[in-house]
JSON list of C-alpha atoms in Angstrom, two decimals:
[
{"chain": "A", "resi": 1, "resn": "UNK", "atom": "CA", "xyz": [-1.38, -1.63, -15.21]},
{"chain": "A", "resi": 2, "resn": "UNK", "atom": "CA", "xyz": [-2.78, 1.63, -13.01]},
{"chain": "A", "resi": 3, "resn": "UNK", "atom": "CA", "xyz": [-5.10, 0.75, -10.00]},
{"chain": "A", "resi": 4, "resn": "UNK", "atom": "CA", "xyz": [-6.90, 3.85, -9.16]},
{"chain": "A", "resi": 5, "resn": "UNK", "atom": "CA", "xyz": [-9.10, 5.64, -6.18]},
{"chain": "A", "resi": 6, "resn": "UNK", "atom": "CA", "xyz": [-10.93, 8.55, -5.64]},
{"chain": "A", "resi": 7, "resn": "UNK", "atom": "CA", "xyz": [-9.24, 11.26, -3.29]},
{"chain": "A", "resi": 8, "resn": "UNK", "atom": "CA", "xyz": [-11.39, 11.23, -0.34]},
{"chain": "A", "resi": 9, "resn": "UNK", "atom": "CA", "xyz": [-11.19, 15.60, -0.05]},
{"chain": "A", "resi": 10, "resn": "UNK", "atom": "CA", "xyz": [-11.46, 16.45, -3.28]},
{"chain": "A", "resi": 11, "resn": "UNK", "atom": "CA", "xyz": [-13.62, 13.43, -5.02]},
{"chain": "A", "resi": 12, "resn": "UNK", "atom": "CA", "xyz": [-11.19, 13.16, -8.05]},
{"chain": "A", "resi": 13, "resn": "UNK", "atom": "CA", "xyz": [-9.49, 9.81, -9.14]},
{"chain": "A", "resi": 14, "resn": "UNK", "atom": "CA", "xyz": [-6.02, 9.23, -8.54]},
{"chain": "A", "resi": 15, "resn": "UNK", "atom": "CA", "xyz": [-3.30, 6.36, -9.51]},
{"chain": "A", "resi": 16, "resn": "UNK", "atom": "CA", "xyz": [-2.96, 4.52, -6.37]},
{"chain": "A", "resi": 17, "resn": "UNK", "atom": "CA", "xyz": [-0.91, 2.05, -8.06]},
{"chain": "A", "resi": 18, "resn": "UNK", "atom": "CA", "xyz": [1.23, 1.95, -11.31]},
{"chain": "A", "resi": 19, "resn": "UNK", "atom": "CA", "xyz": [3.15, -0.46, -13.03]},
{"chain": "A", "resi": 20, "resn": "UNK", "atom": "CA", "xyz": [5.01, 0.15, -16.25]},
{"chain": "A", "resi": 21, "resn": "UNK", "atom": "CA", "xyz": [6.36, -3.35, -16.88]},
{"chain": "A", "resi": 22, "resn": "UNK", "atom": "CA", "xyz": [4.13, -5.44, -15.67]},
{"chain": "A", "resi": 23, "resn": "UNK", "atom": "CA", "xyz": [4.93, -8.84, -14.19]},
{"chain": "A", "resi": 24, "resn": "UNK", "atom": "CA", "xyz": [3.97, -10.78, -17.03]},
{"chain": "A", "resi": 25, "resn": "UNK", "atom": "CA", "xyz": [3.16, -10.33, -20.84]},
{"chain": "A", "resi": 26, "resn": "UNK", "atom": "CA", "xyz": [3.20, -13.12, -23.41]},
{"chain": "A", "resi": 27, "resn": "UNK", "atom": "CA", "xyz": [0.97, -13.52, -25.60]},
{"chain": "A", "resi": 28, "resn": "UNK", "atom": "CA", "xyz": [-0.75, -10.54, -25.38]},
{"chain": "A", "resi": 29, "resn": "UNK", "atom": "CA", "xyz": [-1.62, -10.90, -21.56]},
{"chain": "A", "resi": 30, "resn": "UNK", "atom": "CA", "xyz": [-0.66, -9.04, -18.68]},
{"chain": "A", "resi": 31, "resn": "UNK", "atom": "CA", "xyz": [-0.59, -10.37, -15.15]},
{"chain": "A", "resi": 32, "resn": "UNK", "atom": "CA", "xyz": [-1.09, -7.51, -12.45]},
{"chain": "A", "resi": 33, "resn": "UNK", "atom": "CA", "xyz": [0.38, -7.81, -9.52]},
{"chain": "A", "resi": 34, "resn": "UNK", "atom": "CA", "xyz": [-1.68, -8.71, -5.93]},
{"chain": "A", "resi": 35, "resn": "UNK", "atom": "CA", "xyz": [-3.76, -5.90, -4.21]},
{"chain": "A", "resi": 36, "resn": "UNK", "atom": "CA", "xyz": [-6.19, -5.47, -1.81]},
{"chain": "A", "resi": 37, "resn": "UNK", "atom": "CA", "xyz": [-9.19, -4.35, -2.40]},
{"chain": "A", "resi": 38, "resn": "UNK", "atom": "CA", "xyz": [-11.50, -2.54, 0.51]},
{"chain": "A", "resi": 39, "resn": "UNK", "atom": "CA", "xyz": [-15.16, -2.01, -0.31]},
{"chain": "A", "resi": 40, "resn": "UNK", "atom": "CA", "xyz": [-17.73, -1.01, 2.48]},
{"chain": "A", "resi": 41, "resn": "UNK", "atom": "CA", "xyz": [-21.11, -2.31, 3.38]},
{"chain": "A", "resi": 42, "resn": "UNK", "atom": "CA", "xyz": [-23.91, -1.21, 0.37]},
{"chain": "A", "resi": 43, "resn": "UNK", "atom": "CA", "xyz": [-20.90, 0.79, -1.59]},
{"chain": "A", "resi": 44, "resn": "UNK", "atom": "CA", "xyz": [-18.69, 0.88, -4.46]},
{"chain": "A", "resi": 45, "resn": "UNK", "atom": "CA", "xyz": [-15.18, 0.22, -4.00]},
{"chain": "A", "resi": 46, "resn": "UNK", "atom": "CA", "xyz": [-12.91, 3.60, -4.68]},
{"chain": "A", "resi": 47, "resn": "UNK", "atom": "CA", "xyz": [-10.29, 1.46, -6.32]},
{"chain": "A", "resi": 48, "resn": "UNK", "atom": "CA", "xyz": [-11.07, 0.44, -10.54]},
{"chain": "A", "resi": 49, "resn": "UNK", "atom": "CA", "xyz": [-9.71, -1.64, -12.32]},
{"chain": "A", "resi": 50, "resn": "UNK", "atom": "CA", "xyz": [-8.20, -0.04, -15.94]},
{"chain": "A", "resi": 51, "resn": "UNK", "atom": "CA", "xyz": [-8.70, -2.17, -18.76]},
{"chain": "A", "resi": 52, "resn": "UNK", "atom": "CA", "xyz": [-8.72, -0.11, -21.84]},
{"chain": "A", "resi": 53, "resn": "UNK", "atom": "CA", "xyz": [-7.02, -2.25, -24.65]},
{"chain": "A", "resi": 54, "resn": "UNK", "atom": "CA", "xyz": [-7.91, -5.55, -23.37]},
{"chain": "A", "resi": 55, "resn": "UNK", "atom": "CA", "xyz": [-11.19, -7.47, -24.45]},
{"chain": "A", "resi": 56, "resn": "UNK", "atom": "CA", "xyz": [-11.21, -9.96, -21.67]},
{"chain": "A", "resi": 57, "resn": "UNK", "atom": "CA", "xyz": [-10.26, -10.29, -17.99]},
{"chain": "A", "resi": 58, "resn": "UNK", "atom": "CA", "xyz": [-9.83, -13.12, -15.14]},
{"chain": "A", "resi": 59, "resn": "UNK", "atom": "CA", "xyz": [-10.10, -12.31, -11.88]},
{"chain": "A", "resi": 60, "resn": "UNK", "atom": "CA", "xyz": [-9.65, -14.39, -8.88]},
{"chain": "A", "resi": 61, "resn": "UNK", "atom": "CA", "xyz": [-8.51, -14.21, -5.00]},
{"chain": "A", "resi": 62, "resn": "UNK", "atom": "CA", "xyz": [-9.97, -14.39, -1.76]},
{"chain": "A", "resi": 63, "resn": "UNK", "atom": "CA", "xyz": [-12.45, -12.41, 0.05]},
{"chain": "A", "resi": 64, "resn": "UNK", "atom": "CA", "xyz": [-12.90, -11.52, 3.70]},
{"chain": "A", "resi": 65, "resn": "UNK", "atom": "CA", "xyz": [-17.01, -12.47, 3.37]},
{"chain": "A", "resi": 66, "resn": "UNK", "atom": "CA", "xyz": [-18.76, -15.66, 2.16]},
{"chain": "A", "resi": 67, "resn": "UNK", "atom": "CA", "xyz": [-21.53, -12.86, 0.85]},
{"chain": "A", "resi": 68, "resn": "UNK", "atom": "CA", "xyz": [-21.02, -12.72, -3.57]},
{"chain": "A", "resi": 69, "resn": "UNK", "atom": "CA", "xyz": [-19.42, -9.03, -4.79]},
{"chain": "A", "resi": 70, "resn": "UNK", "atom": "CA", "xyz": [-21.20, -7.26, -7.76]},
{"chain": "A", "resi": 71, "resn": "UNK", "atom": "CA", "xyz": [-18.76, -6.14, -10.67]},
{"chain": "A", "resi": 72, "resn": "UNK", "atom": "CA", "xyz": [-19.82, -2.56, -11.83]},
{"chain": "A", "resi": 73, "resn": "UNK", "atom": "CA", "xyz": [-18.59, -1.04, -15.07]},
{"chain": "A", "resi": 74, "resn": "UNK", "atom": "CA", "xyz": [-18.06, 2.20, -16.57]},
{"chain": "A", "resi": 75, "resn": "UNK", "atom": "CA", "xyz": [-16.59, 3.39, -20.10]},
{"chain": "A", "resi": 76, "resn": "UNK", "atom": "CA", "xyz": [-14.75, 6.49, -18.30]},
{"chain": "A", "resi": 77, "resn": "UNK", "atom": "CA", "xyz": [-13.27, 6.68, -15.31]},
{"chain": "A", "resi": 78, "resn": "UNK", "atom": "CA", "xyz": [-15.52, 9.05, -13.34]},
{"chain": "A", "resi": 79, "resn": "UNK", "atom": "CA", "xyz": [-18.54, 7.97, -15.28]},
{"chain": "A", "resi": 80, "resn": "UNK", "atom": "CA", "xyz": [-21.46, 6.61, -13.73]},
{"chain": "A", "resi": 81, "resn": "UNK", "atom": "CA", "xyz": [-20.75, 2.84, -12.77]},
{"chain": "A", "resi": 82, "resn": "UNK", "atom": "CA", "xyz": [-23.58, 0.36, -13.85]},
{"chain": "A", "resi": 83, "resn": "UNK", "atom": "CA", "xyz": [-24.01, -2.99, -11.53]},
{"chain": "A", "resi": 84, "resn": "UNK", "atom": "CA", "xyz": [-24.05, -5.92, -14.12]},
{"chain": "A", "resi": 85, "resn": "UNK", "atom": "CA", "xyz": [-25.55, -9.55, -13.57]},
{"chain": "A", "resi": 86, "resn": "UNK", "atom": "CA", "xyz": [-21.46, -10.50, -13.06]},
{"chain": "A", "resi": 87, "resn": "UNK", "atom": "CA", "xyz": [-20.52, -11.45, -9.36]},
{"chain": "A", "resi": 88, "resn": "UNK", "atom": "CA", "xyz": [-17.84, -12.70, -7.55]},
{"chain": "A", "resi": 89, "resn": "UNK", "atom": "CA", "xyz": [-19.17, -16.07, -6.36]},
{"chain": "A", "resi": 90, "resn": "UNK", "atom": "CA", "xyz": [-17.61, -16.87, -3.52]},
{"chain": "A", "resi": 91, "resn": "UNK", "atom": "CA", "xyz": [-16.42, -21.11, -2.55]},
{"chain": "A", "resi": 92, "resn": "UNK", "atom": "CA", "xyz": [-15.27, -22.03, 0.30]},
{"chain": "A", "resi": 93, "resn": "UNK", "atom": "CA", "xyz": [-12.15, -23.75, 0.14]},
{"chain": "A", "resi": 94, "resn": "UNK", "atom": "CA", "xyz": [-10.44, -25.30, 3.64]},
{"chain": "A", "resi": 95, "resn": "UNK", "atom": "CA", "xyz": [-12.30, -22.06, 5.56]},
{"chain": "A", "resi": 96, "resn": "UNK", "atom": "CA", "xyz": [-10.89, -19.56, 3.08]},
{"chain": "A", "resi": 97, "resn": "UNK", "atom": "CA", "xyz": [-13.87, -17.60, 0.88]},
{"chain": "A", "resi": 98, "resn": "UNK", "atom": "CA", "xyz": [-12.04, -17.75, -2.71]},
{"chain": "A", "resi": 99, "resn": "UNK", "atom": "CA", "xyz": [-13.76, -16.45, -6.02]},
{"chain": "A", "resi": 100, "resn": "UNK", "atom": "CA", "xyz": [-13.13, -16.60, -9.83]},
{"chain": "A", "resi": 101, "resn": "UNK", "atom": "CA", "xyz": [-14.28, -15.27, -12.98]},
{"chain": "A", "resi": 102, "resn": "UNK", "atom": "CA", "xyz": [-13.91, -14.92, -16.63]},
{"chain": "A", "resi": 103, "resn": "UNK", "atom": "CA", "xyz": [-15.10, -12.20, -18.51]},
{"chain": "A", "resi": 104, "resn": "UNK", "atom": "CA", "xyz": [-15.08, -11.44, -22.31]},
{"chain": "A", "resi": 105, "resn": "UNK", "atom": "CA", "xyz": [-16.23, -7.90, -24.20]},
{"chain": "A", "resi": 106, "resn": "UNK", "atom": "CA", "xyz": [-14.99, -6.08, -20.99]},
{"chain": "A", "resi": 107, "resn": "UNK", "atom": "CA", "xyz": [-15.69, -1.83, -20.76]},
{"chain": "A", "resi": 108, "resn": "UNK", "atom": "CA", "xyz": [-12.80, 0.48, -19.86]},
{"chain": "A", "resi": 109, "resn": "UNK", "atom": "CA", "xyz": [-12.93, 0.58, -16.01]},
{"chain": "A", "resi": 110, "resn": "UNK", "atom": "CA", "xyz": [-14.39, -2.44, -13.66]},
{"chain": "A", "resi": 111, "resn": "UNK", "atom": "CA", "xyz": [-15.07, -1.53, -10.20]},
{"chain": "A", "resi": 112, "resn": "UNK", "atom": "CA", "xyz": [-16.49, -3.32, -7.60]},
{"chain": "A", "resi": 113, "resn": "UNK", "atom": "CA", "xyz": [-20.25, -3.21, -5.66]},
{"chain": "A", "resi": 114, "resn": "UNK", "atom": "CA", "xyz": [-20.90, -4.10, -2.33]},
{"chain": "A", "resi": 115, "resn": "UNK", "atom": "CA", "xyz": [-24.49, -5.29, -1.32]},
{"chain": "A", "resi": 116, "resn": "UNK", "atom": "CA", "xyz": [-23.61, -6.80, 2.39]},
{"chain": "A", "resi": 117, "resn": "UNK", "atom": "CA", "xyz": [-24.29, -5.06, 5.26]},
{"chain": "A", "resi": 118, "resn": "UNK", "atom": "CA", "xyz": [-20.70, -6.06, 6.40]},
{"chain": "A", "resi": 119, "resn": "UNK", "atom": "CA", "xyz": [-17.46, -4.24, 4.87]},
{"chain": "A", "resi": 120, "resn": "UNK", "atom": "CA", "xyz": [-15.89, -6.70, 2.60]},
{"chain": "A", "resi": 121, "resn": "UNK", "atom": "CA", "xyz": [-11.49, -6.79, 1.56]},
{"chain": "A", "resi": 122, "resn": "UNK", "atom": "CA", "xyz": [-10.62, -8.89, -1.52]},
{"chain": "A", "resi": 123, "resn": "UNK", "atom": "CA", "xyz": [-7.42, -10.06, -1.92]},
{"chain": "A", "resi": 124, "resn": "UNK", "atom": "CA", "xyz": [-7.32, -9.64, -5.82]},
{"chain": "A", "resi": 125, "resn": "UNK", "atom": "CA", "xyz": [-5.29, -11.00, -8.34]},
{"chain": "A", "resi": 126, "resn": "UNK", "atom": "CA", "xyz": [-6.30, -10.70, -12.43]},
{"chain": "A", "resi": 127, "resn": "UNK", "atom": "CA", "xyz": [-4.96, -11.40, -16.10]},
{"chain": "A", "resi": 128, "resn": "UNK", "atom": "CA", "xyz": [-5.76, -9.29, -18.91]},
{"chain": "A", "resi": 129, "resn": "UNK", "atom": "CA", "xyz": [-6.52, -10.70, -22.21]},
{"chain": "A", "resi": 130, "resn": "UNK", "atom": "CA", "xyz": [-6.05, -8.20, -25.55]}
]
């Protein structure tokens, strides 16, 4: 699993995060481990998620807004992200904003779109599915 961000002087990704043996595979799924996630008002989030090799993905945590996140996606890492129809919808569960989804037919890199007008953390948590 590799969570990356973009280096805030010179604009280029880099691994934030990487994990050779990941928590959890069986059965061809791989459990990353909890990160935060920081993405400001009307923004993308620097950090992606990498998913090349996997076909599907579940993602689910809290969120430090009630306000739904957009997903974005890209097929390379500095690529042009594209905001799809897929959101985080938030529930609110005993006071705490909390989100799941499932996704199938997933691209390469999944990042994360901000439409608020607040600054937004997600406490995120995902499987991936090959």
């Amino acid at each position: 699993m590799v969570l990356y961000t973009t280096n805030q002087t010179t604009g280029e990704p880099e691994k934030v995060f990487s994990k050779d043996n990941l928590l959890l595979i069986s059965n061809n799924k791989h459990v990353a481990v909890e990160s935060t996630i920081s993405v400001a008002a009307t923004s993308f989030s620097v950090s992606k998620i990498d998913c090349r090799g996997f076909r599907s993905i579940r993602l689910f945590g809290t969120s430090s807004i009630v306000n739904n996140i957009n997903l974005a996606f890209s097929e390379t890492l500095n690529g042009t992200y594209r905001v799809v129809d897929n959101k985080l919808n938030m529930t609110t569960i005993n006071g705490v904003y909390t989100y799941s989804a499932e996704l199938n037919n997933i691209p390469n890199y999944i990042s994360f779109y901000n439409t608020n007008s607040s600054n937004c953390n997600l406490v995120l948590n995902y499987v991936l599915y090959s």
